[in-house]
JSON list of C-alpha atoms in Angstrom, two decimals:
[
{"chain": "A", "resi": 1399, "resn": "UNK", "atom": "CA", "xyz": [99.44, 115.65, 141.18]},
{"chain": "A", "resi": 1400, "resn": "UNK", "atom": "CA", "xyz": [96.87, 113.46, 139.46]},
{"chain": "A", "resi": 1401, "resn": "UNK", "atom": "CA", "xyz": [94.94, 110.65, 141.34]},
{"chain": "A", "resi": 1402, "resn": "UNK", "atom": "CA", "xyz": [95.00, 108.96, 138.49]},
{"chain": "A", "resi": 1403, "resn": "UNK", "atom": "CA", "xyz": [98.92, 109.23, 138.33]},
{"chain": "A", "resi": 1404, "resn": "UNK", "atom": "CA", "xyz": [99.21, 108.36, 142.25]},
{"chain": "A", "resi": 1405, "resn": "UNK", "atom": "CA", "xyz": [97.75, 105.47, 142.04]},
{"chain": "A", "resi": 1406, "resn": "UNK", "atom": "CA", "xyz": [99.27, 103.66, 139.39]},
{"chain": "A", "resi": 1407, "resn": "UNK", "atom": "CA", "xyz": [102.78, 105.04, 141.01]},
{"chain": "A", "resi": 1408, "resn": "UNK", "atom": "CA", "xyz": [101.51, 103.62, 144.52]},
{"chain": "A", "resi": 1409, "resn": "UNK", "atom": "CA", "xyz": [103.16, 100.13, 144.04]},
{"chain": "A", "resi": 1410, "resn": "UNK", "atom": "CA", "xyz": [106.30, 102.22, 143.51]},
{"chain": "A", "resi": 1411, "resn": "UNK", "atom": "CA", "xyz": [105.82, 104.27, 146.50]},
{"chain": "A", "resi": 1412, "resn": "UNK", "atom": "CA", "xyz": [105.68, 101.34, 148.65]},
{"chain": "A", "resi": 1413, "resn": "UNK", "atom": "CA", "xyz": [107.84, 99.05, 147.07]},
{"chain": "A", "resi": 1414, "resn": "UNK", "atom": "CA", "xyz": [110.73, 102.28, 147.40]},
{"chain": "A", "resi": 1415, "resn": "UNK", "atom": "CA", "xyz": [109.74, 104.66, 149.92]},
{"chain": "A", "resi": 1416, "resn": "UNK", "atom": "CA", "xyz": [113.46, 107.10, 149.44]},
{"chain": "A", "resi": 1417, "resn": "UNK", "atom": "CA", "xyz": [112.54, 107.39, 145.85]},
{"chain": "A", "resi": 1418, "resn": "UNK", "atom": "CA", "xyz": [113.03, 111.43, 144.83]},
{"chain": "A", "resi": 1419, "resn": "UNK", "atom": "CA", "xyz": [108.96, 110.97, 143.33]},
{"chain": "A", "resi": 1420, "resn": "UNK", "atom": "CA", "xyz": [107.67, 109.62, 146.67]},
{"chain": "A", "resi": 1421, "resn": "UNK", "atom": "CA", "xyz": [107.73, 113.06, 148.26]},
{"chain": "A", "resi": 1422, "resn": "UNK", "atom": "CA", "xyz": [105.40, 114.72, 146.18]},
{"chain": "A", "resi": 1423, "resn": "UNK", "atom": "CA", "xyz": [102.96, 111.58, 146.07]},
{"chain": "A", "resi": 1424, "resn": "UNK", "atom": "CA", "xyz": [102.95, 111.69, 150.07]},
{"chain": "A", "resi": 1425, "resn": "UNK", "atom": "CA", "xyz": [102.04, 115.01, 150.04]},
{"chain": "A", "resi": 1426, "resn": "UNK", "atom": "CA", "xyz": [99.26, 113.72, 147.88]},
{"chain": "A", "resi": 1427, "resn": "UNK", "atom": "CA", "xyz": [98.05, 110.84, 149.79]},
{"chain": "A", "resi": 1428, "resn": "UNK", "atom": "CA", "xyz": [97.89, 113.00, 152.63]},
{"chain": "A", "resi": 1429, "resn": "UNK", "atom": "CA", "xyz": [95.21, 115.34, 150.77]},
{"chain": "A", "resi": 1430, "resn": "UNK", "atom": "CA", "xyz": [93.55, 113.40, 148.92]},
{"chain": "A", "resi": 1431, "resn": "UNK", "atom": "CA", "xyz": [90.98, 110.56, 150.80]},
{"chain": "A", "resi": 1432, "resn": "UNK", "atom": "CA", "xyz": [90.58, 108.45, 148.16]},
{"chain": "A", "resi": 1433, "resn": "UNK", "atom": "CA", "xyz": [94.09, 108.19, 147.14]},
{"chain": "A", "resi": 1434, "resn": "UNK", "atom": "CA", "xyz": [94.88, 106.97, 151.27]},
{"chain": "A", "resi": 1435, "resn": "UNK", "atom": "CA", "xyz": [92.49, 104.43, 151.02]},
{"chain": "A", "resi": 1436, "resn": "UNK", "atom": "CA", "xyz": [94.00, 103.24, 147.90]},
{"chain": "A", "resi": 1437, "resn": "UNK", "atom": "CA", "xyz": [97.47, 103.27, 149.80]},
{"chain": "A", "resi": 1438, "resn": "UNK", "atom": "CA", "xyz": [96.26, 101.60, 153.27]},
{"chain": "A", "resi": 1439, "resn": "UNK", "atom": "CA", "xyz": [94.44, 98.57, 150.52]},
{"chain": "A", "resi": 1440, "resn": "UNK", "atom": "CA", "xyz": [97.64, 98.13, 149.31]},
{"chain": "A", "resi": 1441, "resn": "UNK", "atom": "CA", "xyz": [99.89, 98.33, 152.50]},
{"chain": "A", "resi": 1442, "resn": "UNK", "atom": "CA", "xyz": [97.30, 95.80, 153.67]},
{"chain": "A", "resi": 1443, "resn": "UNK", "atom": "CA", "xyz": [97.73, 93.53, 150.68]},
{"chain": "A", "resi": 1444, "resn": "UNK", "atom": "CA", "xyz": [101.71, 93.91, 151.02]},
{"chain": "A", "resi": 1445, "resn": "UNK", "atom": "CA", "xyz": [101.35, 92.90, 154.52]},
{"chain": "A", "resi": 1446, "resn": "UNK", "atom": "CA", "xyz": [99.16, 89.80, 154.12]},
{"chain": "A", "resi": 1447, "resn": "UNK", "atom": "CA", "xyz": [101.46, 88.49, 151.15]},
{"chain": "A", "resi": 1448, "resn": "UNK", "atom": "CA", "xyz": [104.77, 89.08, 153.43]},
{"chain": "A", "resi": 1449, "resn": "UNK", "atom": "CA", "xyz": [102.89, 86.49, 155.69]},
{"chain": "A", "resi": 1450, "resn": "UNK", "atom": "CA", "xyz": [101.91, 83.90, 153.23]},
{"chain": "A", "resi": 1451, "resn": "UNK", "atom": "CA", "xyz": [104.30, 80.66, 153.26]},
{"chain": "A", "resi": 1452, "resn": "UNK", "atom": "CA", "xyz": [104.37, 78.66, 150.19]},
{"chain": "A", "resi": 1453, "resn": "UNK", "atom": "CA", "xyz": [103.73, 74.90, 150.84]},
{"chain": "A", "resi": 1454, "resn": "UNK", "atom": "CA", "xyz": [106.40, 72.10, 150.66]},
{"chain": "A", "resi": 1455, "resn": "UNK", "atom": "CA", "xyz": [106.76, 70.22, 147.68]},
{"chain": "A", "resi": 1456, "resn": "UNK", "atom": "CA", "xyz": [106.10, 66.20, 148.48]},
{"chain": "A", "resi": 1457, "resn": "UNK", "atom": "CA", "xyz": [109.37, 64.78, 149.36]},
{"chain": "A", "resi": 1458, "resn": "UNK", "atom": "CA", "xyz": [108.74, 62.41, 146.62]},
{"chain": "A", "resi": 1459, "resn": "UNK", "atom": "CA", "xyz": [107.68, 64.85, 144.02]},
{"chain": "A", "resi": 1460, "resn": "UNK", "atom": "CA", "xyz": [110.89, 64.65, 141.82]},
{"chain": "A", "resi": 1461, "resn": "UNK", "atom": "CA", "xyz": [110.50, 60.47, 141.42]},
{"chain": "A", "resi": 1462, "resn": "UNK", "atom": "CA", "xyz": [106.75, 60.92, 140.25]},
{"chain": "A", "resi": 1463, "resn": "UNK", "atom": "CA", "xyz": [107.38, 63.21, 137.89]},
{"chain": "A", "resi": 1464, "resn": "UNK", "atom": "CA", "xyz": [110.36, 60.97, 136.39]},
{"chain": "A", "resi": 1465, "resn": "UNK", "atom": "CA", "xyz": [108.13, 57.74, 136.74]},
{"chain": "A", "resi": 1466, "resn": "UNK", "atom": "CA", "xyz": [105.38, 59.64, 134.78]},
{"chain": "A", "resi": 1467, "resn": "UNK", "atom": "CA", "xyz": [108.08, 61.45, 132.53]},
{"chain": "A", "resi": 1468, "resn": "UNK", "atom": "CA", "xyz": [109.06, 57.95, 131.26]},
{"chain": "A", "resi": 1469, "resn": "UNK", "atom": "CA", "xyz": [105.18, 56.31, 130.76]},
{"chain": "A", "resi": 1470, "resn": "UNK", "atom": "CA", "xyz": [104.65, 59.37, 128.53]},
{"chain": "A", "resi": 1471, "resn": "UNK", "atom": "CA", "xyz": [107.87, 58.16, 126.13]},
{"chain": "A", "resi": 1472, "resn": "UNK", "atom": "CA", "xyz": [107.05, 54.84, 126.43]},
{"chain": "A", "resi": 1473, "resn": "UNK", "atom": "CA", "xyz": [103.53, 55.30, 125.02]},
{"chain": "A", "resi": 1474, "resn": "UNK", "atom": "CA", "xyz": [102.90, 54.68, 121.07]},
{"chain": "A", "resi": 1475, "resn": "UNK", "atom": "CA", "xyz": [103.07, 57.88, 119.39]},
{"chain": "A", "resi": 1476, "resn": "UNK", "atom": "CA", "xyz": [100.14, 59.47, 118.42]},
{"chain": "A", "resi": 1477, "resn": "UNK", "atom": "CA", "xyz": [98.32, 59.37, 115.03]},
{"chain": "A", "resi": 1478, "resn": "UNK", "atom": "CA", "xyz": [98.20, 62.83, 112.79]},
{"chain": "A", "resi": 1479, "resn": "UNK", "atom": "CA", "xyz": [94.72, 63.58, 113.37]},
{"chain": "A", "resi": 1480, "resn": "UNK", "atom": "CA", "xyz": [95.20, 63.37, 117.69]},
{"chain": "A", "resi": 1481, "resn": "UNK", "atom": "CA", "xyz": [99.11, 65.36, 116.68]},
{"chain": "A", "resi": 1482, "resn": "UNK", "atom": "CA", "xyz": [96.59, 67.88, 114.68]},
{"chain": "A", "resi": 1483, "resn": "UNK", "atom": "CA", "xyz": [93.87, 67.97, 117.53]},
{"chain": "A", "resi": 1484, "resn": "UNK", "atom": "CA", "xyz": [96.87, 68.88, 119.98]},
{"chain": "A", "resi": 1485, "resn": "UNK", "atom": "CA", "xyz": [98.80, 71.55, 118.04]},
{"chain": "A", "resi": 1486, "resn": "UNK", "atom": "CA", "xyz": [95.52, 73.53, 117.96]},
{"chain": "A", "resi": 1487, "resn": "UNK", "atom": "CA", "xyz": [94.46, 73.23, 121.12]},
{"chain": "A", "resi": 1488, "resn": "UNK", "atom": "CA", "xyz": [97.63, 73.93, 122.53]},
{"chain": "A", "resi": 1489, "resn": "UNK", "atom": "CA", "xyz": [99.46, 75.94, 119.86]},
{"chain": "A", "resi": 1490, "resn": "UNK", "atom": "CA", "xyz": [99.82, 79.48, 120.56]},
{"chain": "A", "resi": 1491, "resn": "UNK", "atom": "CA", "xyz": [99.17, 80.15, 117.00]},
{"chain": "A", "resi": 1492, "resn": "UNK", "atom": "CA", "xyz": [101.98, 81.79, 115.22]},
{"chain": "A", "resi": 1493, "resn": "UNK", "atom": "CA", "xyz": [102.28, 78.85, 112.56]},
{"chain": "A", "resi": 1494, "resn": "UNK", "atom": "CA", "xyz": [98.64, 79.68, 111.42]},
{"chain": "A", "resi": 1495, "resn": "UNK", "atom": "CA", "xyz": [99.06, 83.56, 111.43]},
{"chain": "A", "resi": 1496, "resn": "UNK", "atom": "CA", "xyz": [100.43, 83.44, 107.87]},
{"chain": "A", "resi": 1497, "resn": "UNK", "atom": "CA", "xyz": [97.64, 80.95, 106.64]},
{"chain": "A", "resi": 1498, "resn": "UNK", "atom": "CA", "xyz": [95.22, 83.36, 108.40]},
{"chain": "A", "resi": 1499, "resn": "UNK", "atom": "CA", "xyz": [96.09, 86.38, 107.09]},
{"chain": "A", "resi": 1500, "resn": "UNK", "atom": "CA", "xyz": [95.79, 84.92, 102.96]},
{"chain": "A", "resi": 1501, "resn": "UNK", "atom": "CA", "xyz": [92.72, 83.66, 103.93]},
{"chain": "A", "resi": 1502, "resn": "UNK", "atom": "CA", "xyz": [91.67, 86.72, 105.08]},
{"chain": "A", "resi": 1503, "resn": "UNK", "atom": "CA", "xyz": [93.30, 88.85, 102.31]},
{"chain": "A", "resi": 1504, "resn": "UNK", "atom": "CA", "xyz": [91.47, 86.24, 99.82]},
{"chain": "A", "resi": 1505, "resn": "UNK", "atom": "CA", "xyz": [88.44, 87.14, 101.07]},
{"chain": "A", "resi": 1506, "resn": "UNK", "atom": "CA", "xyz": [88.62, 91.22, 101.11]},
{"chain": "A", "resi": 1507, "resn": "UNK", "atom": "CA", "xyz": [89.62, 90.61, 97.59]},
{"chain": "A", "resi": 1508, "resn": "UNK", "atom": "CA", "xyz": [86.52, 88.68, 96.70]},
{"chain": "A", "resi": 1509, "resn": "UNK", "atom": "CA", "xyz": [84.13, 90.65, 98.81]},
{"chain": "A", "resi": 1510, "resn": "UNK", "atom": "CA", "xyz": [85.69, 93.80, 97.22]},
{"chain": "A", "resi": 1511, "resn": "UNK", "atom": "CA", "xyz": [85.39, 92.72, 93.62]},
{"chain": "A", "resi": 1512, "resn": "UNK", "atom": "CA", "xyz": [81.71, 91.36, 94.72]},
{"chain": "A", "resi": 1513, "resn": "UNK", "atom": "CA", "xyz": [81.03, 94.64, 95.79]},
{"chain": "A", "resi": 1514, "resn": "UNK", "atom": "CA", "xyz": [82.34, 96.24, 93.04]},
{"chain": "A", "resi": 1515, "resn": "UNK", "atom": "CA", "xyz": [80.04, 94.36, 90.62]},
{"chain": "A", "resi": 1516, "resn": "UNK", "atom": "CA", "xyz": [77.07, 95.25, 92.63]},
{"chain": "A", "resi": 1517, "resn": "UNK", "atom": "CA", "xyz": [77.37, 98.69, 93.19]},
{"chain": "A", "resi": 1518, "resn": "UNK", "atom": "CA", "xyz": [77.77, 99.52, 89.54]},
{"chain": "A", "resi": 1519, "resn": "UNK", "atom": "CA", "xyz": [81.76, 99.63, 88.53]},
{"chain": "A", "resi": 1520, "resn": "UNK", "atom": "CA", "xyz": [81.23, 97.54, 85.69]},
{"chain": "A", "resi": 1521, "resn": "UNK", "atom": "CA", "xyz": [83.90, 97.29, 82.95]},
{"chain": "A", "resi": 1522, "resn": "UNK", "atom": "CA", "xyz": [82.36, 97.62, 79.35]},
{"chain": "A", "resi": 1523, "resn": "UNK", "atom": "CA", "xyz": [84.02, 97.79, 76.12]},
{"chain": "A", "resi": 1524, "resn": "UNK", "atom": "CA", "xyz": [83.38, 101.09, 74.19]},
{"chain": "A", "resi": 1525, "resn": "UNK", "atom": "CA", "xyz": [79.93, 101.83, 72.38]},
{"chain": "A", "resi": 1526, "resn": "UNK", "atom": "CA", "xyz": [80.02, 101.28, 68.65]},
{"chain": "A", "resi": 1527, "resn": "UNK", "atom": "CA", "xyz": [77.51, 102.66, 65.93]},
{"chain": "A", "resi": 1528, "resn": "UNK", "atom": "CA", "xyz": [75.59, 100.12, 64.39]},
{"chain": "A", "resi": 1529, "resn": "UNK", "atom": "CA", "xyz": [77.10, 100.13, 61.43]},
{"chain": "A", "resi": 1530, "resn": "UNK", "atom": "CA", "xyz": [80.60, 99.15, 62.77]},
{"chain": "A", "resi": 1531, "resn": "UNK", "atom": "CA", "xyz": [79.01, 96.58, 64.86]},
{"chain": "A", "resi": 1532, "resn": "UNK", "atom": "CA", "xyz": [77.33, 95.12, 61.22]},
{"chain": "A", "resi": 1533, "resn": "UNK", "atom": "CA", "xyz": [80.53, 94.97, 59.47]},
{"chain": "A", "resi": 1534, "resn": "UNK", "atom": "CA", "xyz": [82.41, 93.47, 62.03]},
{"chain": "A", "resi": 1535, "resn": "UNK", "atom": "CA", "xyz": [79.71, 90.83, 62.42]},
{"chain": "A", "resi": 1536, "resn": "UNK", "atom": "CA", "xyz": [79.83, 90.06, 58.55]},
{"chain": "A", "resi": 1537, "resn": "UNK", "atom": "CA", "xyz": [83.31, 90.06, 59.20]},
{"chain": "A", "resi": 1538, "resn": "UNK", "atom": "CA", "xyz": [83.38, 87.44, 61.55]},
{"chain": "A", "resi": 1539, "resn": "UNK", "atom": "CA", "xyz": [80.64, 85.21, 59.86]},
{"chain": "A", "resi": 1540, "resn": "UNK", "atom": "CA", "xyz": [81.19, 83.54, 56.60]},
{"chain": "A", "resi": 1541, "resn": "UNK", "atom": "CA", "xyz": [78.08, 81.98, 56.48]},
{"chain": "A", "resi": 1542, "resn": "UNK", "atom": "CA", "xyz": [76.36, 85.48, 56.08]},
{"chain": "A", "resi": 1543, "resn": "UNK", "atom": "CA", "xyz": [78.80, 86.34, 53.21]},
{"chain": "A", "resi": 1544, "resn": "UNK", "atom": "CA", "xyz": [78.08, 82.96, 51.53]},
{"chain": "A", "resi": 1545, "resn": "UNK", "atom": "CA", "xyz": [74.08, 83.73, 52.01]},
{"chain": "A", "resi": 1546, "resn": "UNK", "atom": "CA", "xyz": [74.77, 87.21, 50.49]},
{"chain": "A", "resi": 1547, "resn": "UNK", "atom": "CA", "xyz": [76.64, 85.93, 47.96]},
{"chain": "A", "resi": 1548, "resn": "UNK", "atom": "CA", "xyz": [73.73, 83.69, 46.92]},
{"chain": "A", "resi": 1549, "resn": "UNK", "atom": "CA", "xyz": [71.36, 86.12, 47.40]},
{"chain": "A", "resi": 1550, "resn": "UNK", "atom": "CA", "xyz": [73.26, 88.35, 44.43]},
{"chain": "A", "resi": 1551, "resn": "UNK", "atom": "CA", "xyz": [73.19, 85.57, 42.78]},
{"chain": "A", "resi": 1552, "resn": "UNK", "atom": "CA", "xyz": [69.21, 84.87, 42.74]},
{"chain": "A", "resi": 1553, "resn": "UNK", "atom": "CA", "xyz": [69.31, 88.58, 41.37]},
{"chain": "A", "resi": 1554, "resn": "UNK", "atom": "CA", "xyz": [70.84, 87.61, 38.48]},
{"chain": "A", "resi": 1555, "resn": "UNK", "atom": "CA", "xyz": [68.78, 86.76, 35.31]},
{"chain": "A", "resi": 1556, "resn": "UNK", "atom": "CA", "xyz": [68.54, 83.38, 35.12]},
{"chain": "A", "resi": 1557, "resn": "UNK", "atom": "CA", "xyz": [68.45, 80.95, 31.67]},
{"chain": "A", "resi": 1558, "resn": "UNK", "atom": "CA", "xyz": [64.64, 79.31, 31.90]},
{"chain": "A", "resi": 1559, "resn": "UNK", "atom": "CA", "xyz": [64.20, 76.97, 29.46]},
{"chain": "A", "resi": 1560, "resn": "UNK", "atom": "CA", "xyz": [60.77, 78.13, 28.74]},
{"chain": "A", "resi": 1561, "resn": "UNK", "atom": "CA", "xyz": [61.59, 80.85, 26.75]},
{"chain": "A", "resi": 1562, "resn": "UNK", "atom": "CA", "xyz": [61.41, 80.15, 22.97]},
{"chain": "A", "resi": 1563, "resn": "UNK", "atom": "CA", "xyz": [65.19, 80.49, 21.44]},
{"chain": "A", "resi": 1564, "resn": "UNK", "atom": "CA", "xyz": [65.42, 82.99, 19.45]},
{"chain": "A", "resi": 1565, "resn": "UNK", "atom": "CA", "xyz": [67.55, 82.04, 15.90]}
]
């Protein structure tokens, strides 16, 4: 047998000596030194607790705890921030677990996505030619086709009243 396994089974041993298991850790005990000392510290703690006497409540207990039992109702109730103050002091937390665990998922999803950004996994729209990229800008602005437009214009011969008619 294991020491390890005798003396976590050594509560067990003493607690039910006839048990079919105690056999083979008594055989055990009686090998193994370290595993006796463990038993005698524990027959000694057994033996010390069987002596201990648990003390007397007062014979008036029962009254003070009603008297004080009432001065508790009888007090204004608390305001929100003291009720707040309370339930996390003394909450076991279970409410908040929910609230904790969006908070937290909020913030893997941010971090993540923060991450992602800096390490390079940016999302960019396909390359163009230049070409596409210049007609879809004159496309888009009219005030380039109107300056065009004007510029075709300006081409054009012009009538300048300088020149002589001719008849």
């Amino acid at each position: 047998m294991i020491c390890k396994d005798c003396q976590s089974a050594i509560v067990d041993l003493l607690l039910d000596p006839a048990a079919p298991a105690s056999r083979e850790m008594q055989a055990h005990i009686e090998s193994c030194a370290a595993c006796a000392q463990e038993f005698k510290s524990m027959q000694a703690t057994f033996a010390l607790l069987d002596t201990w006497q648990a003390p007397e409540p007062s014979p008036y207990f029962d009254q003070k705890l009603a008297v004080r039992l009432r001065e508790e109702q009888a007090l204004a109730p608390a305001g929100w921030f003291e009720k707040l103050k309370a339930r996390l002091l003394f909450n076991t937390g279970r409410q908040l677990r929910p609230a904790l665990a969006g908070g937290l998922a909020l913030i893997l999803l941010v971090g993540g996505e923060t991450v992602a950004n800096l390490t390079g996994f940016h999302h960019s729209a396909p390359q163009t030619s230049a070409a596409v990229q210049d007609l879809q800008i004159l496309d888009k602005n009219d005030q380039a086709l109107q300056t065009m437009d004007q510029l075709l214009q300006d081409d054009a011969p012009a009538d300048d009243s300088t020149a002589q008619p001719s008849s």
